[in-house]
Short mmCIF file of C-alpha atoms and ligand atoms in Angstrom, two decimals:
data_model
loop_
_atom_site.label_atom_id
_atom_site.label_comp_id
_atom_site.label_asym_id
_atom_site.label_seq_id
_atom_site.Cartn_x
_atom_site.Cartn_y
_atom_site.Cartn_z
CA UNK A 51 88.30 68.03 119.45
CA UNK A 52 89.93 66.89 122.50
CA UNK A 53 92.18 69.38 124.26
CA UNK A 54 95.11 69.24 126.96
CA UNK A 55 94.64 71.96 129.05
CA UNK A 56 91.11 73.84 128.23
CA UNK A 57 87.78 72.29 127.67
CA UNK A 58 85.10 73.46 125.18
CA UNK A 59 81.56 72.48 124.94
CA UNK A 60 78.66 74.05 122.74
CA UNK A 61 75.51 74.84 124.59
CA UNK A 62 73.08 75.52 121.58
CA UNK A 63 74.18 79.02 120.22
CA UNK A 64 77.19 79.25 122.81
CA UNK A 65 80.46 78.04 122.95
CA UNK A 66 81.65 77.36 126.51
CA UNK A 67 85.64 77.46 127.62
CA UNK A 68 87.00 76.31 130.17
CA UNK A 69 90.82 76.96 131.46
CA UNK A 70 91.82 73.67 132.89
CA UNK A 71 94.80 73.21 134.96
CA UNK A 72 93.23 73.97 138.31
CA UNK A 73 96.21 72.63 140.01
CA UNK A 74 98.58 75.56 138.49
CA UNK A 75 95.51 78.02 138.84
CA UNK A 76 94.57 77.80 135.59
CA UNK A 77 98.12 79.44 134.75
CA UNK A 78 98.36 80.74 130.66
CA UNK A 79 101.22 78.69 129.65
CA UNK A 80 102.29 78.17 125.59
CA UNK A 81 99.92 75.06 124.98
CA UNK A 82 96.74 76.69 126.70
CA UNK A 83 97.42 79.63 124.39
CA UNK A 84 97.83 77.38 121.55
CA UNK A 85 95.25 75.60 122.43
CA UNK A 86 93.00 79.12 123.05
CA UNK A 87 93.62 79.95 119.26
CA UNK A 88 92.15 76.87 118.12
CA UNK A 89 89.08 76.74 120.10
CA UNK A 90 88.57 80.57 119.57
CA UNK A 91 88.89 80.24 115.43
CA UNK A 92 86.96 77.17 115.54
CA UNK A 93 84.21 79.15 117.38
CA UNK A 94 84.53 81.69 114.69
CA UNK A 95 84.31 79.74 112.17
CA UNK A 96 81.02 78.01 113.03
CA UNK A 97 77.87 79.46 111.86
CA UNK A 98 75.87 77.65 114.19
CA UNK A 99 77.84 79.85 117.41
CA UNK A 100 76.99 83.41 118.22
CA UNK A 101 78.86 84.11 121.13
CA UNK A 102 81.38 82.17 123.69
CA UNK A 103 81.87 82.58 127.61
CA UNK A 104 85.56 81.65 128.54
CA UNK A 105 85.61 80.59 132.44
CA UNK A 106 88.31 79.08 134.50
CA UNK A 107 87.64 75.65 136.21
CA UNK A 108 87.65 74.93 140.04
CA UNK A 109 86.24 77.80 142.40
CA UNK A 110 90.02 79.43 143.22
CA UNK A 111 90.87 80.91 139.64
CA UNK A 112 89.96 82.50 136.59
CA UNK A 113 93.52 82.33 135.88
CA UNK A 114 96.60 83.27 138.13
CA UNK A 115 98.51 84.66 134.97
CA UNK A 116 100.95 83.74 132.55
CA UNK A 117 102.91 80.79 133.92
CA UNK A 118 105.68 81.35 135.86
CA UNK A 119 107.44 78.31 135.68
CA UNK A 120 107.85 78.13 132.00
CA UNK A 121 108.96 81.48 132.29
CA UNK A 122 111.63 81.87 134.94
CA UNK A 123 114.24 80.54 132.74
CA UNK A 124 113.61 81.73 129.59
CA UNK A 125 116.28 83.63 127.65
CA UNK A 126 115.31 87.37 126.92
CA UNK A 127 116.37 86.87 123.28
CA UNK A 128 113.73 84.15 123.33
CA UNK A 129 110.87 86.32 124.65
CA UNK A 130 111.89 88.53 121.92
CA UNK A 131 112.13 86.04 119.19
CA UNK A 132 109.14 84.59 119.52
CA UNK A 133 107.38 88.16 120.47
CA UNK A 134 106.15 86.23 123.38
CA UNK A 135 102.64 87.10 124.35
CA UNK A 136 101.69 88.38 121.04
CA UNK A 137 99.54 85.77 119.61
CA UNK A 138 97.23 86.74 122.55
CA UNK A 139 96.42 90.07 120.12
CA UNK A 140 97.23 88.85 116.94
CA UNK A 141 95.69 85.31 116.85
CA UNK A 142 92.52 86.02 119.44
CA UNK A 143 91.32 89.31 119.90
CA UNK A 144 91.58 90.25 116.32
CA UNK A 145 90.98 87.38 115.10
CA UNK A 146 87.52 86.63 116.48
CA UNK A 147 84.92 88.95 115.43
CA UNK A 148 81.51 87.42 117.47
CA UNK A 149 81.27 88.63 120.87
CA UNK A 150 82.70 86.73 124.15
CA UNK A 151 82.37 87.17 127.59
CA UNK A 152 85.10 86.69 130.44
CA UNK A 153 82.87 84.91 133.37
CA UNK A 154 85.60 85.74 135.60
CA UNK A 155 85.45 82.95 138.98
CA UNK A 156 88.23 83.86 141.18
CA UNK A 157 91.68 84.89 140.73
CA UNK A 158 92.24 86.78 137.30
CA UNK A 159 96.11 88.33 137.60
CA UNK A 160 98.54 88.91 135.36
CA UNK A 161 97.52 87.64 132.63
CA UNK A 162 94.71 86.46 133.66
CA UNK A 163 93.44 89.90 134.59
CA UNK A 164 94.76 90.85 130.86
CA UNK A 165 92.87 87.90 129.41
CA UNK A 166 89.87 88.82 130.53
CA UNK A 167 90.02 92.29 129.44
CA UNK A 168 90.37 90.84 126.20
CA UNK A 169 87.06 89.95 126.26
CA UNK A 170 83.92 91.74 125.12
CA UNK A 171 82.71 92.35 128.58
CA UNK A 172 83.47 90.68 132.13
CA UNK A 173 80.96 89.10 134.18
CA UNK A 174 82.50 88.41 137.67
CA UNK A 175 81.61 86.43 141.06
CA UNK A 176 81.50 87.97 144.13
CA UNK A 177 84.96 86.31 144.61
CA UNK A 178 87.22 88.08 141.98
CA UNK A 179 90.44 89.34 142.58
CA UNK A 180 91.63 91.03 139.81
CA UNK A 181 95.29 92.28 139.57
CA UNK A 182 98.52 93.25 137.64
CA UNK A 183 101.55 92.03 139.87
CA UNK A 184 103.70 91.56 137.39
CA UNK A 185 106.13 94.34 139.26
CA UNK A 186 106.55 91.93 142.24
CA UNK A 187 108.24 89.50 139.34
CA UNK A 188 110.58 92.14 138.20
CA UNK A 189 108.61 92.35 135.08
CA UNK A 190 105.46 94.78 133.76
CA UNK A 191 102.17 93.26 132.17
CA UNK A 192 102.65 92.23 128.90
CA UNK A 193 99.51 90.99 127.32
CA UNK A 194 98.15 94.04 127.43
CA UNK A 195 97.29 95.26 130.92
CA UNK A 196 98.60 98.43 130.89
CA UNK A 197 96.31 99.45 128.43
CA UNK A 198 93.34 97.73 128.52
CA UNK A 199 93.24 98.30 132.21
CA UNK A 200 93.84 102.13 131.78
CA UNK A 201 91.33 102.55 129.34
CA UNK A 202 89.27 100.39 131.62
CA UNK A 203 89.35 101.84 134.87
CA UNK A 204 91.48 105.63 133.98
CA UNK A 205 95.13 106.52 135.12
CA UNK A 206 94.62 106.44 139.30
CA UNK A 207 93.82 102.90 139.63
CA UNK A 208 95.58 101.46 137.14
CA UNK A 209 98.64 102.89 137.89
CA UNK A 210 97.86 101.95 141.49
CA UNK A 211 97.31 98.39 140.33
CA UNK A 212 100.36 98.28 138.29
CA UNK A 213 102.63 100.25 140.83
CA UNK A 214 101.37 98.47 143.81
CA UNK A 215 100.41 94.98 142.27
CA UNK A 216 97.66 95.13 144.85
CA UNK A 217 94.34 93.15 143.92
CA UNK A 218 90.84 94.75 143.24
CA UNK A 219 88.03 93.08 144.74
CA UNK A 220 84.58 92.81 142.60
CA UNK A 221 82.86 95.42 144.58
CA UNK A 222 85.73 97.70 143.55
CA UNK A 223 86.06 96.23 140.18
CA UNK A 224 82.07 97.22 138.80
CA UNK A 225 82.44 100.08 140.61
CA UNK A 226 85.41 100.75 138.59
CA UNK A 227 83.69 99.77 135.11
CA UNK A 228 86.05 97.06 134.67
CA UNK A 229 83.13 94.55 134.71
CA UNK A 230 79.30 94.76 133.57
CA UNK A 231 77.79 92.85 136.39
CA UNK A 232 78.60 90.82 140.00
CA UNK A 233 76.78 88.08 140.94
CA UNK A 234 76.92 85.30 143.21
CA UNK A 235 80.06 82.44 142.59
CA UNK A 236 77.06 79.72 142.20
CA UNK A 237 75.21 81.60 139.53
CA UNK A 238 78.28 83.04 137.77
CA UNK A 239 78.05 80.48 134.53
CA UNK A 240 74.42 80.80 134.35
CA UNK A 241 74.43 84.25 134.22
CA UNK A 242 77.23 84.34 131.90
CA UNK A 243 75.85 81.71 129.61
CA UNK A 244 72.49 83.55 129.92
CA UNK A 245 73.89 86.86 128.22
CA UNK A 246 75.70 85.25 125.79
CA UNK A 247 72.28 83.54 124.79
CA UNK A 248 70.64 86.66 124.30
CA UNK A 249 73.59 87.92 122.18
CA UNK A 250 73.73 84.93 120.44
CA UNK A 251 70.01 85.24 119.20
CA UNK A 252 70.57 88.65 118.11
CA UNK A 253 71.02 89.59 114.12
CA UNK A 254 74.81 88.30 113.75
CA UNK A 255 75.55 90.95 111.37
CA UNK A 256 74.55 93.62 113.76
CA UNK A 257 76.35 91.67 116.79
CA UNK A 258 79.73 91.77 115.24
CA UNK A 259 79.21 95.38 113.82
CA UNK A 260 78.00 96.70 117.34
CA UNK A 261 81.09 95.23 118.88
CA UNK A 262 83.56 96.37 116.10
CA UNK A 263 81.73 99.90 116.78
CA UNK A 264 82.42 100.00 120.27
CA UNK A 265 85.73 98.79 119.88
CA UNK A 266 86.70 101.89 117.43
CA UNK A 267 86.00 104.38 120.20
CA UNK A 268 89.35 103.11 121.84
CA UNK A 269 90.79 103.03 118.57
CA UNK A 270 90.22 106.74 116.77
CA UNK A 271 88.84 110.18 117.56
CA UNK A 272 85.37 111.18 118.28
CA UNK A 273 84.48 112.55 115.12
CA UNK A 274 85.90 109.84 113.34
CA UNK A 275 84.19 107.10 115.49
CA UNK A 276 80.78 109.31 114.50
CA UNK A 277 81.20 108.73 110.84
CA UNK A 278 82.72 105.89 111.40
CA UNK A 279 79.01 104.40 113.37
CA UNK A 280 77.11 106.58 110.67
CA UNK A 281 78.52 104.19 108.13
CA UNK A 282 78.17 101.05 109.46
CA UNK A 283 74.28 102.01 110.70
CA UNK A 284 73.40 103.14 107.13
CA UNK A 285 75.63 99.81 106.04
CA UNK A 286 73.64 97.33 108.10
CA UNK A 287 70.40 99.13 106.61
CA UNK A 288 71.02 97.22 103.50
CA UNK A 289 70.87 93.84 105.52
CA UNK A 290 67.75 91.47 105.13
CA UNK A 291 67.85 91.39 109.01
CA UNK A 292 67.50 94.80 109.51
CA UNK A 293 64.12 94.44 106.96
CA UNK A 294 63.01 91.33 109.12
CA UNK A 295 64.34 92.87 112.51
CA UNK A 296 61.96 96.00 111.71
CA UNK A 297 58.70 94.19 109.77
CA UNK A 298 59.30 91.87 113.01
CA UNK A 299 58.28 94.85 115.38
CA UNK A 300 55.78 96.28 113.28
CA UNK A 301 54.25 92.85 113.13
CA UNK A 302 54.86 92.51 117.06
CA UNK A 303 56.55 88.67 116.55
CA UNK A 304 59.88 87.69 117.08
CA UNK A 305 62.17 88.08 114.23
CA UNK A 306 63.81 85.48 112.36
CA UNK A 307 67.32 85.80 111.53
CA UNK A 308 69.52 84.86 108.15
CA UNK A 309 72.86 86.62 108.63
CA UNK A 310 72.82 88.64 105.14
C1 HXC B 1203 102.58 79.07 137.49
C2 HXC B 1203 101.21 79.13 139.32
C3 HXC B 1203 100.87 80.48 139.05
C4 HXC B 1203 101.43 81.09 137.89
C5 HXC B 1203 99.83 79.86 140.85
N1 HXC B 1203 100.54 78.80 140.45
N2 HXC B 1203 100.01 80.90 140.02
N3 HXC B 1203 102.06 78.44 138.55
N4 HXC B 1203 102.29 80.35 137.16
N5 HXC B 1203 101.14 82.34 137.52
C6 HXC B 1203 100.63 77.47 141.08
C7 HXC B 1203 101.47 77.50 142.34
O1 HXC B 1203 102.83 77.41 142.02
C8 HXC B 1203 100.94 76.27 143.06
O2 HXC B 1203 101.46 75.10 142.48
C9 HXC B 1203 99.46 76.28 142.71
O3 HXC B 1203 99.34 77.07 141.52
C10 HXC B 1203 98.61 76.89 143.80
O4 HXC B 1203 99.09 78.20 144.08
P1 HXC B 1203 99.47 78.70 145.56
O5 HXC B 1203 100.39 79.83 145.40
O6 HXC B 1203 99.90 77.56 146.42
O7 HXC B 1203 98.04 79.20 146.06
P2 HXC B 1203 97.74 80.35 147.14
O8 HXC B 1203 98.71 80.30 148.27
O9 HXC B 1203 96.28 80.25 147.44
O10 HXC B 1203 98.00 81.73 146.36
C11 HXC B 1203 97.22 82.08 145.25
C12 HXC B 1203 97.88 83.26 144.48
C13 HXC B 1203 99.36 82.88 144.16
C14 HXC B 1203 97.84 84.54 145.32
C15 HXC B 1203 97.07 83.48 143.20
O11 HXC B 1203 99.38 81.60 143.51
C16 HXC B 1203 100.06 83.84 143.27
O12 HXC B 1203 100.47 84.93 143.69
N6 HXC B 1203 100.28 83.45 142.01
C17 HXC B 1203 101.06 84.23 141.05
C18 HXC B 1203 100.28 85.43 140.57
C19 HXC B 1203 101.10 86.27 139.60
O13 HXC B 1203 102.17 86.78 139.94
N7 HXC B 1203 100.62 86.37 138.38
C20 HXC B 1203 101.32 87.11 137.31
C21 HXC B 1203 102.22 86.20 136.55
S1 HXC B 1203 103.14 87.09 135.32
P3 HXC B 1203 102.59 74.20 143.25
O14 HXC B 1203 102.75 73.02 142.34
O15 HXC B 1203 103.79 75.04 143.33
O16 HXC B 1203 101.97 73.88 144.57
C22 HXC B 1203 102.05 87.37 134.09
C23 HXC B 1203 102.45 88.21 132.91
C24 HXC B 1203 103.89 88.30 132.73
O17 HXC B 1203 100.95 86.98 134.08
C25 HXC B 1203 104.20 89.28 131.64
C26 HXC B 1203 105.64 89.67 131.62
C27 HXC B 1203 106.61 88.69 130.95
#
């Protein structure tokens, strides 16, 4: 499938994206969303992919946020109409169970910064800027920044990020526990690509039930993430993976995976 303003490519087990309007930044207008919600249920429907790495092209930008221009004269009884931004939620992070990563190259604000926090986890090149300056527009995140960045990083930065609409640099960023890992800008995809690899290769069953698990903890109280984990570990003991994934050790080879 040929797309406008993102390009996707399979690598084996992994599904690579790639925002693609360098020249705006890689800016999150209506068709790359549209076109993000095809690509992502695509990827989730395929039982060949086990995990996708969403990237932004050019060496500038993850993505600069949602675009500006298509929103500067938009009527506020339109935003609300449409419940702008909300497909971001509804039609991608719920919708894809399999784990992604956010390979984060440059510039992620606004809603850049927001979509990669959608993401499982966020790899990031020594060159990320990460920010909310949506308060500089007149306007507050609204793709979720606020609270995936508070949950992210706790109250003091984010409401310095927010309040200020300074950026965070990657040093500050890992150090923060926004993202799992720094590395150089020239071995950003490789490292990305190579985690999502390894989680690709894993038992699928026990991939998307490891991220749903972590997930809960934002979701629901301790004790009812507990049972919550207790149940899908005793759940996933019923799996022919887990019977491979355990014969497999005892046997000291690698296992082979079904899915079931
Ligand atoms: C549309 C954008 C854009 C954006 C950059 N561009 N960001 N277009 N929407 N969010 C365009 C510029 O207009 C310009 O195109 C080209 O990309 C290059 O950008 P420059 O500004 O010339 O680059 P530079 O001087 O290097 O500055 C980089 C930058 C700056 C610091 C990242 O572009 C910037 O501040 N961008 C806006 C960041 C931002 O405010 N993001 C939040 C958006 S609101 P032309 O054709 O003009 O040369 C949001 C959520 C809103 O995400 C939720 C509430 C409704």
């Amino acid at each position: 499938m040929t797309y406008e303003t993102i390009l996707v490519e399979q690598r084996g087990a992994v599904t690579l994206i790639t925002l693609n309007r360098p020249q705006a930044l890689n800016a999150l207008n209506s068709t790359v969303l549209a076109e993000l919600i095809e690509a992502f249920a695509t990827f989730e429907a395929d039982r060949s992919q086990g995990c996708a790495v969403i990237t932004g092209s050019g060496e500038k930008a993850f993505a600069a946020g949602a675009d500006i221009k298509e929103m500067s004269d938009k009527p506020s009884a339109e935003f609300y109409a449409e419940d702008f931004f909300a497909g971001w939620t509804s039609r991608i992070v719920k919708a894809t169970r399999k784990p992604w990563i956010a390979a984060v190259n440059g510039f992620a604000l606004g809603g850049g910064c927001e979509l990669a926090m959608m993401a499982d986890f966020i790899i990031a090149s020594d060159t990320a800027k990460f920010g909310q300056p949506e308060i500089k527009l007149g306007v507050a995140p609204g793709m979720g920044g606020s609270q995936r960045l508070t949950r992210a990083v706790g109250k003091a930065k984010a409401m310095d990020m927010c309040l200020t609409g300074r950026m965070m640099d990657a040093a500050e960023a890992e150090r923060s526990g926004l993202v799992s890992q720094v590395v150089p800008l020239d071995r950003l995809l490789e490292t990305a690509l190579k985690s999502a690899e390894t989680i690709a290769a894993m038992p699928p069953l026990a991939a998307t039930m490891n991220k749903e698990m972590v997930n809960i903890a934002f979701e629901t109280t301790l004790e009812t993430g507990l049972v919550m984990e207790r149940r899908m570990f005793q759940v996933l003991t019923a799996t022919e993976d887990k019977a491979e994934g355990m014969a497999a050790f005892v046997e000291k080879r690698p296992g082979v995976w079904k899915g079931k």
